[in-house]
């Protein structure tokens, strides 16, 4: 039991949808089983298994206020589309920079 305010942040593993398909074929059996379970239970066409979860535990919390504050952080469809386009551009740029730094003669 813990009295007072606290916060806990934990990594819960990888997002399978972020791993290139070429690397998925070399998974160990346990990871391959976890990937298949995720595909059956948690997969979404657009986002694969990517998601975030927030849990609030307490008494007397203002649920409506918390929801309103979180909802105010959400992007609308236009903002999300701009974000996704920018991410694609930056990812392509990063991979070009990495590729340019590799000496093909090695």
Short mmCIF file of C-alpha atoms in Angstrom, two decimals:
data_model
loop_
_atom_site.label_atom_id
_atom_site.label_comp_id
_atom_site.label_asym_id
_atom_site.label_seq_id
_atom_site.Cartn_x
_atom_site.Cartn_y
_atom_site.Cartn_z
CA UNK A 1 0.00 0.00 0.00
CA UNK A 2 1.17 3.51 -0.73
CA UNK A 3 -0.25 6.76 0.59
CA UNK A 4 0.14 9.98 -1.34
CA UNK A 5 0.90 10.79 -4.93
CA UNK A 6 2.96 8.43 -7.00
CA UNK A 7 3.68 7.73 -10.63
CA UNK A 8 5.05 4.61 -12.24
CA UNK A 9 6.25 4.39 -15.82
CA UNK A 10 7.11 1.00 -17.26
CA UNK A 11 8.13 -0.36 -20.63
CA UNK A 12 5.99 -3.34 -21.55
CA UNK A 13 7.98 -4.71 -24.47
CA UNK A 14 8.19 -3.92 -28.14
CA UNK A 15 5.56 -2.83 -30.61
CA UNK A 16 5.62 -5.68 -33.08
CA UNK A 17 4.25 -3.35 -35.76
CA UNK A 18 7.44 -1.28 -35.53
CA UNK A 19 9.70 -4.19 -36.45
CA UNK A 20 10.44 -4.58 -40.17
CA UNK A 21 8.83 -7.68 -41.67
CA UNK A 22 12.30 -8.88 -42.75
CA UNK A 23 13.37 -9.12 -39.10
CA UNK A 24 10.24 -10.90 -37.89
CA UNK A 25 11.24 -14.11 -39.67
CA UNK A 26 14.25 -14.55 -37.36
CA UNK A 27 12.30 -14.42 -34.08
CA UNK A 28 12.87 -17.07 -31.44
CA UNK A 29 9.87 -19.38 -30.85
CA UNK A 30 8.68 -17.58 -27.69
CA UNK A 31 8.72 -14.18 -29.42
CA UNK A 32 7.04 -15.61 -32.52
CA UNK A 33 4.27 -16.97 -30.30
CA UNK A 34 3.86 -13.57 -28.60
CA UNK A 35 3.71 -11.85 -32.00
CA UNK A 36 0.99 -14.23 -33.18
CA UNK A 37 -1.00 -13.70 -29.97
CA UNK A 38 -0.73 -9.94 -30.46
CA UNK A 39 -1.89 -10.22 -34.07
CA UNK A 40 -4.94 -12.21 -32.95
CA UNK A 41 -5.90 -10.13 -29.92
CA UNK A 42 -4.58 -6.58 -30.27
CA UNK A 43 -3.96 -5.82 -33.94
CA UNK A 44 -5.47 -2.83 -35.76
CA UNK A 45 -4.99 -2.45 -39.51
CA UNK A 46 -3.61 1.09 -39.35
CA UNK A 47 -1.59 0.98 -36.12
CA UNK A 48 -0.75 -2.72 -35.71
CA UNK A 49 -0.26 -3.28 -31.97
CA UNK A 50 0.78 0.28 -31.12
CA UNK A 51 -1.16 1.85 -28.28
CA UNK A 52 -0.74 3.63 -24.99
CA UNK A 53 -2.63 2.91 -21.78
CA UNK A 54 -3.15 5.22 -18.83
CA UNK A 55 -4.48 3.98 -15.51
CA UNK A 56 -5.71 6.26 -12.75
CA UNK A 57 -6.37 4.73 -9.36
CA UNK A 58 -7.70 6.80 -6.50
CA UNK A 59 -10.65 8.18 -4.62
CA UNK A 60 -12.47 11.41 -5.25
CA UNK A 61 -10.79 12.04 -8.60
CA UNK A 62 -12.49 14.33 -11.11
CA UNK A 63 -13.07 11.82 -13.93
CA UNK A 64 -14.79 14.38 -16.16
CA UNK A 65 -11.96 16.84 -15.63
CA UNK A 66 -9.30 14.23 -16.33
CA UNK A 67 -11.10 13.11 -19.51
CA UNK A 68 -11.49 16.72 -20.67
CA UNK A 69 -7.79 17.44 -20.09
CA UNK A 70 -6.73 14.31 -21.99
CA UNK A 71 -9.23 14.90 -24.81
CA UNK A 72 -7.80 18.42 -25.24
CA UNK A 73 -4.45 16.79 -26.08
CA UNK A 74 -5.81 14.74 -28.98
CA UNK A 75 -5.07 15.68 -32.57
CA UNK A 76 -7.92 16.19 -35.00
CA UNK A 77 -7.84 14.30 -38.31
CA UNK A 78 -6.04 17.10 -40.17
CA UNK A 79 -3.37 17.45 -37.47
CA UNK A 80 -2.86 13.69 -37.37
CA UNK A 81 -2.44 13.52 -41.15
CA UNK A 82 0.16 16.33 -41.05
CA UNK A 83 1.98 14.56 -38.22
CA UNK A 84 2.05 11.25 -40.09
CA UNK A 85 3.36 12.91 -43.27
CA UNK A 86 6.10 14.67 -41.29
CA UNK A 87 7.07 11.41 -39.58
CA UNK A 88 7.37 9.65 -42.95
CA UNK A 89 9.53 12.47 -44.34
CA UNK A 90 11.82 12.46 -41.30
CA UNK A 91 12.11 8.67 -41.29
CA UNK A 92 13.08 8.61 -44.97
CA UNK A 93 15.59 11.43 -44.36
CA UNK A 94 17.10 9.59 -41.37
CA UNK A 95 17.49 6.35 -43.37
CA UNK A 96 19.11 8.26 -46.26
CA UNK A 97 21.59 9.85 -43.84
CA UNK A 98 22.38 6.46 -42.31
CA UNK A 99 22.80 4.89 -45.75
CA UNK A 100 25.01 7.75 -46.95
CA UNK A 101 27.31 7.18 -43.97
CA UNK A 102 27.87 3.50 -44.80
CA UNK A 103 30.86 2.78 -46.99
CA UNK A 104 29.63 0.27 -49.60
CA UNK A 105 33.21 -0.97 -50.21
CA UNK A 106 33.52 -2.41 -46.68
#
